[in-house]
């Protein structure tokens, strides 16, 4: 492995750093974007039950906000529940924008790695080809095997860049889609709670999906 890295030239080191960064982001996002952490299924029924029992206070709202992204959105609406439906929706939307920003953390760097890794690999190959032909011109070697061997070594960086870039792009698209699904779920649950609290919808807690 070290021989492959060494033969790929100095451009292999930035590519290795990109691979480490991409792997770290992917693992972190898989851990942070678990559904039970982002949209706990039991949270909305619990909040609705506490609201009916008039147990919503500042301490509970603080705990709810720290519970999960969905909890932060619900807490923003509940803290202004006495100011009417429109105010609650505005507060929920404002909190939702912040939650989306947090859910998309590190996705831009992952997308950048997915884009630049193949380009860096190609650049490393170009440098390698320049070096090969410069060496051939100096040594006046006409041996095709030497040229073929040099080209194969130069292509190592291109292959490495693609190996890093393709999975990074796949996971970047996957996490973006996952965040979009969570945002839709949170919006639906929050608006449903607003309708119930403002009396626009009559619904028993058992009918709220867990």
PDB file of C-alpha atoms in Angstrom:
ATOM      1  CA  UNK A   1       0.000   0.000   0.000  1.00  0.00           C
ATOM      2  CA  UNK A   2       2.763   2.427   0.901  1.00  0.00           C
ATOM      3  CA  UNK A   3       4.509   1.642  -2.393  1.00  0.00           C
ATOM      4  CA  UNK A   4       1.340   2.554  -4.297  1.00  0.00           C
ATOM      5  CA  UNK A   5       1.039   5.812  -2.378  1.00  0.00           C
ATOM      6  CA  UNK A   6       4.700   6.568  -2.975  1.00  0.00           C
ATOM      7  CA  UNK A   7       4.494   5.802  -6.686  1.00  0.00           C
ATOM      8  CA  UNK A   8       1.469   8.070  -7.054  1.00  0.00           C
ATOM      9  CA  UNK A   9       3.539  11.121  -6.186  1.00  0.00           C
ATOM     10  CA  UNK A  10       2.981  14.039  -3.877  1.00  0.00           C
ATOM     11  CA  UNK A  11      -0.644  14.517  -5.019  1.00  0.00           C
ATOM     12  CA  UNK A  12      -1.539  11.309  -3.183  1.00  0.00           C
ATOM     13  CA  UNK A  13      -1.189  13.022   0.176  1.00  0.00           C
ATOM     14  CA  UNK A  14      -3.964  15.596  -0.397  1.00  0.00           C
ATOM     15  CA  UNK A  15      -6.115  12.758  -1.720  1.00  0.00           C
ATOM     16  CA  UNK A  16      -5.474  10.737   1.425  1.00  0.00           C
ATOM     17  CA  UNK A  17      -6.506  13.737   3.530  1.00  0.00           C
ATOM     18  CA  UNK A  18      -9.685  14.027   1.446  1.00  0.00           C
ATOM     19  CA  UNK A  19     -10.455  10.347   1.993  1.00  0.00           C
ATOM     20  CA  UNK A  20      -9.988  10.687   5.751  1.00  0.00           C
ATOM     21  CA  UNK A  21     -12.191  13.788   5.833  1.00  0.00           C
ATOM     22  CA  UNK A  22     -14.913  12.150   3.735  1.00  0.00           C
ATOM     23  CA  UNK A  23     -14.921   9.023   5.888  1.00  0.00           C
ATOM     24  CA  UNK A  24     -15.138  11.079   9.068  1.00  0.00           C
ATOM     25  CA  UNK A  25     -18.057  13.138   7.744  1.00  0.00           C
ATOM     26  CA  UNK A  26     -19.936  10.063   6.510  1.00  0.00           C
ATOM     27  CA  UNK A  27     -19.592   8.261   9.855  1.00  0.00           C
ATOM     28  CA  UNK A  28     -20.576  11.393  11.810  1.00  0.00           C
ATOM     29  CA  UNK A  29     -23.625  12.056   9.624  1.00  0.00           C
ATOM     30  CA  UNK A  30     -24.812   8.458   9.877  1.00  0.00           C
ATOM     31  CA  UNK A  31     -24.625   8.779  13.653  1.00  0.00           C
ATOM     32  CA  UNK A  32     -26.246  12.214  13.880  1.00  0.00           C
ATOM     33  CA  UNK A  33     -28.991  11.678  11.292  1.00  0.00           C
ATOM     34  CA  UNK A  34     -30.570   8.642  12.893  1.00  0.00           C
ATOM     35  CA  UNK A  35     -34.340   8.979  12.729  1.00  0.00           C
ATOM     36  CA  UNK A  36     -34.776   8.321  16.442  1.00  0.00           C
ATOM     37  CA  UNK A  37     -32.494  11.290  17.149  1.00  0.00           C
ATOM     38  CA  UNK A  38     -33.961  13.710  14.622  1.00  0.00           C
ATOM     39  CA  UNK A  39     -37.673  12.832  14.622  1.00  0.00           C
ATOM     40  CA  UNK A  40     -38.412  10.750  17.756  1.00  0.00           C
ATOM     41  CA  UNK A  41     -41.657   8.894  17.033  1.00  0.00           C
ATOM     42  CA  UNK A  42     -42.973   9.186  20.587  1.00  0.00           C
ATOM     43  CA  UNK A  43     -42.311  12.918  20.999  1.00  0.00           C
ATOM     44  CA  UNK A  44     -45.462  14.439  19.455  1.00  0.00           C
ATOM     45  CA  UNK A  45     -47.916  12.281  21.453  1.00  0.00           C
ATOM     46  CA  UNK A  46     -46.002  13.114  24.647  1.00  0.00           C
ATOM     47  CA  UNK A  47     -46.102  16.841  23.922  1.00  0.00           C
ATOM     48  CA  UNK A  48     -49.793  16.745  23.050  1.00  0.00           C
ATOM     49  CA  UNK A  49     -50.551  14.876  26.270  1.00  0.00           C
ATOM     50  CA  UNK A  50     -48.579  17.369  28.370  1.00  0.00           C
ATOM     51  CA  UNK A  51     -50.311  20.251  26.605  1.00  0.00           C
ATOM     52  CA  UNK A  52     -53.768  18.846  27.356  1.00  0.00           C
ATOM     53  CA  UNK A  53     -52.742  18.440  30.974  1.00  0.00           C
ATOM     54  CA  UNK A  54     -51.433  22.046  30.955  1.00  0.00           C
ATOM     55  CA  UNK A  55     -47.983  20.965  32.103  1.00  0.00           C
ATOM     56  CA  UNK A  56     -46.084  23.049  29.547  1.00  0.00           C
ATOM     57  CA  UNK A  57     -43.688  25.424  31.304  1.00  0.00           C
ATOM     58  CA  UNK A  58     -40.332  27.066  30.592  1.00  0.00           C
ATOM     59  CA  UNK A  59     -38.342  24.171  32.060  1.00  0.00           C
ATOM     60  CA  UNK A  60     -40.157  21.609  29.934  1.00  0.00           C
ATOM     61  CA  UNK A  61     -39.765  23.798  26.821  1.00  0.00           C
ATOM     62  CA  UNK A  62     -36.030  24.021  27.440  1.00  0.00           C
ATOM     63  CA  UNK A  63     -35.789  20.250  27.797  1.00  0.00           C
ATOM     64  CA  UNK A  64     -37.924  19.782  24.708  1.00  0.00           C
ATOM     65  CA  UNK A  65     -35.737  22.121  22.668  1.00  0.00           C
ATOM     66  CA  UNK A  66     -32.626  20.167  23.660  1.00  0.00           C
ATOM     67  CA  UNK A  67     -34.304  16.809  23.025  1.00  0.00           C
ATOM     68  CA  UNK A  68     -34.010  16.707  19.236  1.00  0.00           C
ATOM     69  CA  UNK A  69     -34.409  18.840  16.092  1.00  0.00           C
ATOM     70  CA  UNK A  70     -38.131  18.035  16.112  1.00  0.00           C
ATOM     71  CA  UNK A  71     -38.260  19.028  19.771  1.00  0.00           C
ATOM     72  CA  UNK A  72     -36.639  22.375  18.961  1.00  0.00           C
ATOM     73  CA  UNK A  73     -39.274  23.072  16.306  1.00  0.00           C
ATOM     74  CA  UNK A  74     -42.151  22.077  18.593  1.00  0.00           C
ATOM     75  CA  UNK A  75     -40.732  24.106  21.482  1.00  0.00           C
ATOM     76  CA  UNK A  76     -40.550  27.213  19.288  1.00  0.00           C
ATOM     77  CA  UNK A  77     -44.243  26.900  18.493  1.00  0.00           C
ATOM     78  CA  UNK A  78     -45.344  25.977  21.996  1.00  0.00           C
ATOM     79  CA  UNK A  79     -43.518  28.904  23.576  1.00  0.00           C
ATOM     80  CA  UNK A  80     -45.760  31.234  21.541  1.00  0.00           C
ATOM     81  CA  UNK A  81     -48.951  29.173  21.677  1.00  0.00           C
ATOM     82  CA  UNK A  82     -50.891  31.990  23.345  1.00  0.00           C
ATOM     83  CA  UNK A  83     -50.154  34.448  20.510  1.00  0.00           C
ATOM     84  CA  UNK A  84     -52.211  32.739  17.848  1.00  0.00           C
ATOM     85  CA  UNK A  85     -51.775  30.418  14.919  1.00  0.00           C
ATOM     86  CA  UNK A  86     -49.872  32.822  12.633  1.00  0.00           C
ATOM     87  CA  UNK A  87     -47.262  33.685  15.243  1.00  0.00           C
ATOM     88  CA  UNK A  88     -46.795  30.019  16.107  1.00  0.00           C
ATOM     89  CA  UNK A  89     -46.239  29.156  12.435  1.00  0.00           C
ATOM     90  CA  UNK A  90     -43.721  31.974  12.010  1.00  0.00           C
ATOM     91  CA  UNK A  91     -41.771  30.808  15.060  1.00  0.00           C
ATOM     92  CA  UNK A  92     -41.854  27.214  13.823  1.00  0.00           C
ATOM     93  CA  UNK A  93     -40.582  28.260  10.394  1.00  0.00           C
ATOM     94  CA  UNK A  94     -37.766  30.298  11.933  1.00  0.00           C
ATOM     95  CA  UNK A  95     -36.747  27.408  14.172  1.00  0.00           C
ATOM     96  CA  UNK A  96     -37.046  25.061  11.198  1.00  0.00           C
ATOM     97  CA  UNK A  97     -34.518  27.068   9.195  1.00  0.00           C
ATOM     98  CA  UNK A  98     -31.996  26.785  12.005  1.00  0.00           C
ATOM     99  CA  UNK A  99     -32.684  23.057  12.365  1.00  0.00           C
ATOM    100  CA  UNK A 100     -32.174  22.504   8.633  1.00  0.00           C
ATOM    101  CA  UNK A 101     -28.869  24.357   8.833  1.00  0.00           C
ATOM    102  CA  UNK A 102     -27.765  22.068  11.660  1.00  0.00           C
ATOM    103  CA  UNK A 103     -28.917  18.927   9.852  1.00  0.00           C
ATOM    104  CA  UNK A 104     -26.934  19.923   6.762  1.00  0.00           C
ATOM    105  CA  UNK A 105     -23.749  20.436   8.743  1.00  0.00           C
ATOM    106  CA  UNK A 106     -20.659  19.045   6.984  1.00  0.00           C
ATOM    107  CA  UNK A 107     -22.615  18.240   3.807  1.00  0.00           C
ATOM    108  CA  UNK A 108     -21.019  21.114   1.892  1.00  0.00           C
ATOM    109  CA  UNK A 109     -17.476  19.890   2.704  1.00  0.00           C
ATOM    110  CA  UNK A 110     -18.504  16.372   1.689  1.00  0.00           C
ATOM    111  CA  UNK A 111     -19.853  17.691  -1.607  1.00  0.00           C
ATOM    112  CA  UNK A 112     -16.643  19.648  -2.134  1.00  0.00           C
ATOM    113  CA  UNK A 113     -14.553  16.528  -1.561  1.00  0.00           C
ATOM    114  CA  UNK A 114     -16.746  14.610  -4.011  1.00  0.00           C
ATOM    115  CA  UNK A 115     -16.125  17.300  -6.637  1.00  0.00           C
ATOM    116  CA  UNK A 116     -12.430  18.034  -6.225  1.00  0.00           C
ATOM    117  CA  UNK A 117     -11.090  14.516  -5.569  1.00  0.00           C
ATOM    118  CA  UNK A 118     -11.365  13.336  -9.196  1.00  0.00           C
ATOM    119  CA  UNK A 119      -9.945  16.667 -10.386  1.00  0.00           C
ATOM    120  CA  UNK A 120      -7.012  16.373  -8.005  1.00  0.00           C
ATOM    121  CA  UNK A 121      -6.447  12.818  -9.215  1.00  0.00           C
ATOM    122  CA  UNK A 122      -6.462  13.993 -12.821  1.00  0.00           C
ATOM    123  CA  UNK A 123      -4.065  16.803 -11.967  1.00  0.00           C
ATOM    124  CA  UNK A 124      -1.715  14.309 -10.341  1.00  0.00           C
ATOM    125  CA  UNK A 125      -1.821  12.190 -13.492  1.00  0.00           C
ATOM    126  CA  UNK A 126      -1.046  15.208 -15.676  1.00  0.00           C
ATOM    127  CA  UNK A 127       1.971  16.044 -13.509  1.00  0.00           C
ATOM    128  CA  UNK A 128       3.051  12.411 -13.704  1.00  0.00           C
ATOM    129  CA  UNK A 129       2.756  12.358 -17.499  1.00  0.00           C
ATOM    130  CA  UNK A 130       4.751  15.563 -17.793  1.00  0.00           C
ATOM    131  CA  UNK A 131       7.466  14.061 -15.626  1.00  0.00           C
ATOM    132  CA  UNK A 132       7.483  10.819 -17.663  1.00  0.00           C
ATOM    133  CA  UNK A 133       7.842  12.532 -21.022  1.00  0.00           C
ATOM    134  CA  UNK A 134      10.447  14.924 -19.678  1.00  0.00           C
ATOM    135  CA  UNK A 135      12.451  11.947 -18.459  1.00  0.00           C
ATOM    136  CA  UNK A 136      12.078  10.183 -21.814  1.00  0.00           C
ATOM    137  CA  UNK A 137      13.295  13.240 -23.651  1.00  0.00           C
ATOM    138  CA  UNK A 138      16.338  13.552 -21.430  1.00  0.00           C
ATOM    139  CA  UNK A 139      17.269   9.863 -21.582  1.00  0.00           C
ATOM    140  CA  UNK A 140      16.189   9.325 -25.208  1.00  0.00           C
ATOM    141  CA  UNK A 141      14.655   6.002 -24.220  1.00  0.00           C
ATOM    142  CA  UNK A 142      12.492   4.355 -26.842  1.00  0.00           C
ATOM    143  CA  UNK A 143      11.492   1.360 -24.748  1.00  0.00           C
ATOM    144  CA  UNK A 144       7.661   1.091 -24.850  1.00  0.00           C
ATOM    145  CA  UNK A 145       7.618  -0.887 -21.606  1.00  0.00           C
ATOM    146  CA  UNK A 146       9.182   2.020 -19.740  1.00  0.00           C
ATOM    147  CA  UNK A 147       6.585   4.398 -21.149  1.00  0.00           C
ATOM    148  CA  UNK A 148       3.721   2.029 -20.347  1.00  0.00           C
ATOM    149  CA  UNK A 149       4.984   1.497 -16.812  1.00  0.00           C
ATOM    150  CA  UNK A 150       5.306   5.229 -16.261  1.00  0.00           C
ATOM    151  CA  UNK A 151       1.792   5.897 -17.529  1.00  0.00           C
ATOM    152  CA  UNK A 152       0.308   3.192 -15.289  1.00  0.00           C
ATOM    153  CA  UNK A 153       1.995   4.784 -12.291  1.00  0.00           C
ATOM    154  CA  UNK A 154       0.747   8.231 -13.285  1.00  0.00           C
ATOM    155  CA  UNK A 155      -2.838   6.942 -13.517  1.00  0.00           C
ATOM    156  CA  UNK A 156      -2.785   5.875  -9.856  1.00  0.00           C
ATOM    157  CA  UNK A 157      -3.839   9.355  -8.729  1.00  0.00           C
ATOM    158  CA  UNK A 158      -6.772   9.421 -11.165  1.00  0.00           C
ATOM    159  CA  UNK A 159      -7.992   6.060  -9.888  1.00  0.00           C
ATOM    160  CA  UNK A 160      -7.554   7.204  -6.288  1.00  0.00           C
ATOM    161  CA  UNK A 161      -9.484  10.416  -6.932  1.00  0.00           C
ATOM    162  CA  UNK A 162     -12.371   8.473  -8.465  1.00  0.00           C
ATOM    163  CA  UNK A 163     -12.408   5.949  -5.617  1.00  0.00           C
ATOM    164  CA  UNK A 164     -12.754   8.836  -3.170  1.00  0.00           C
ATOM    165  CA  UNK A 165     -15.077  11.033  -5.228  1.00  0.00           C
ATOM    166  CA  UNK A 166     -17.716   8.507  -6.294  1.00  0.00           C
ATOM    167  CA  UNK A 167     -18.669   7.231  -2.789  1.00  0.00           C
ATOM    168  CA  UNK A 168     -18.506  10.787  -1.436  1.00  0.00           C
ATOM    169  CA  UNK A 169     -20.974  11.956  -4.076  1.00  0.00           C
ATOM    170  CA  UNK A 170     -23.299   9.017  -3.410  1.00  0.00           C
ATOM    171  CA  UNK A 171     -23.385   9.666   0.346  1.00  0.00           C
ATOM    172  CA  UNK A 172     -23.724  13.419  -0.175  1.00  0.00           C
ATOM    173  CA  UNK A 173     -26.855  12.892  -2.286  1.00  0.00           C
ATOM    174  CA  UNK A 174     -28.175  10.319   0.202  1.00  0.00           C
ATOM    175  CA  UNK A 175     -27.781  12.628   3.207  1.00  0.00           C
ATOM    176  CA  UNK A 176     -29.352  15.540   1.335  1.00  0.00           C
ATOM    177  CA  UNK A 177     -32.377  13.394   0.535  1.00  0.00           C
ATOM    178  CA  UNK A 178     -32.556  12.175   4.132  1.00  0.00           C
ATOM    179  CA  UNK A 179     -32.526  15.739   5.465  1.00  0.00           C
ATOM    180  CA  UNK A 180     -35.310  16.716   3.047  1.00  0.00           C
ATOM    181  CA  UNK A 181     -37.453  13.821   4.298  1.00  0.00           C
ATOM    182  CA  UNK A 182     -36.860  14.790   7.919  1.00  0.00           C
ATOM    183  CA  UNK A 183     -37.777  18.411   7.199  1.00  0.00           C
ATOM    184  CA  UNK A 184     -41.086  17.361   5.624  1.00  0.00           C
ATOM    185  CA  UNK A 185     -41.860  15.069   8.578  1.00  0.00           C
ATOM    186  CA  UNK A 186     -41.075  17.782  11.133  1.00  0.00           C
ATOM    187  CA  UNK A 187     -43.150  20.340   9.277  1.00  0.00           C
ATOM    188  CA  UNK A 188     -46.156  18.023   9.124  1.00  0.00           C
ATOM    189  CA  UNK A 189     -45.957  17.119  12.811  1.00  0.00           C
ATOM    190  CA  UNK A 190     -45.463  20.731  13.914  1.00  0.00           C
ATOM    191  CA  UNK A 191     -48.354  22.080  11.827  1.00  0.00           C
ATOM    192  CA  UNK A 192     -50.592  19.265  13.045  1.00  0.00           C
ATOM    193  CA  UNK A 193     -49.843  20.254  16.634  1.00  0.00           C
ATOM    194  CA  UNK A 194     -50.554  23.912  15.805  1.00  0.00           C
ATOM    195  CA  UNK A 195     -53.937  22.991  14.357  1.00  0.00           C
ATOM    196  CA  UNK A 196     -54.844  20.970  17.443  1.00  0.00           C
ATOM    197  CA  UNK A 197     -53.706  23.608  19.921  1.00  0.00           C
ATOM    198  CA  UNK A 198     -55.511  26.386  18.061  1.00  0.00           C
ATOM    199  CA  UNK A 199     -58.714  24.357  17.869  1.00  0.00           C
ATOM    200  CA  UNK A 200     -58.642  24.009  14.068  1.00  0.00           C
ATOM    201  CA  UNK A 201     -58.481  20.237  14.309  1.00  0.00           C
ATOM    202  CA  UNK A 202     -60.132  17.877  16.733  1.00  0.00           C
ATOM    203  CA  UNK A 203     -57.895  14.889  17.240  1.00  0.00           C
ATOM    204  CA  UNK A 204     -57.281  12.522  20.073  1.00  0.00           C
ATOM    205  CA  UNK A 205     -53.735  11.735  21.122  1.00  0.00           C
ATOM    206  CA  UNK A 206     -54.189   8.127  20.077  1.00  0.00           C
ATOM    207  CA  UNK A 207     -54.767   9.253  16.508  1.00  0.00           C
ATOM    208  CA  UNK A 208     -51.437  11.040  16.320  1.00  0.00           C
ATOM    209  CA  UNK A 209     -48.948   8.686  14.670  1.00  0.00           C
ATOM    210  CA  UNK A 210     -46.259   7.454  17.035  1.00  0.00           C
TER     211      UNK A 210
END
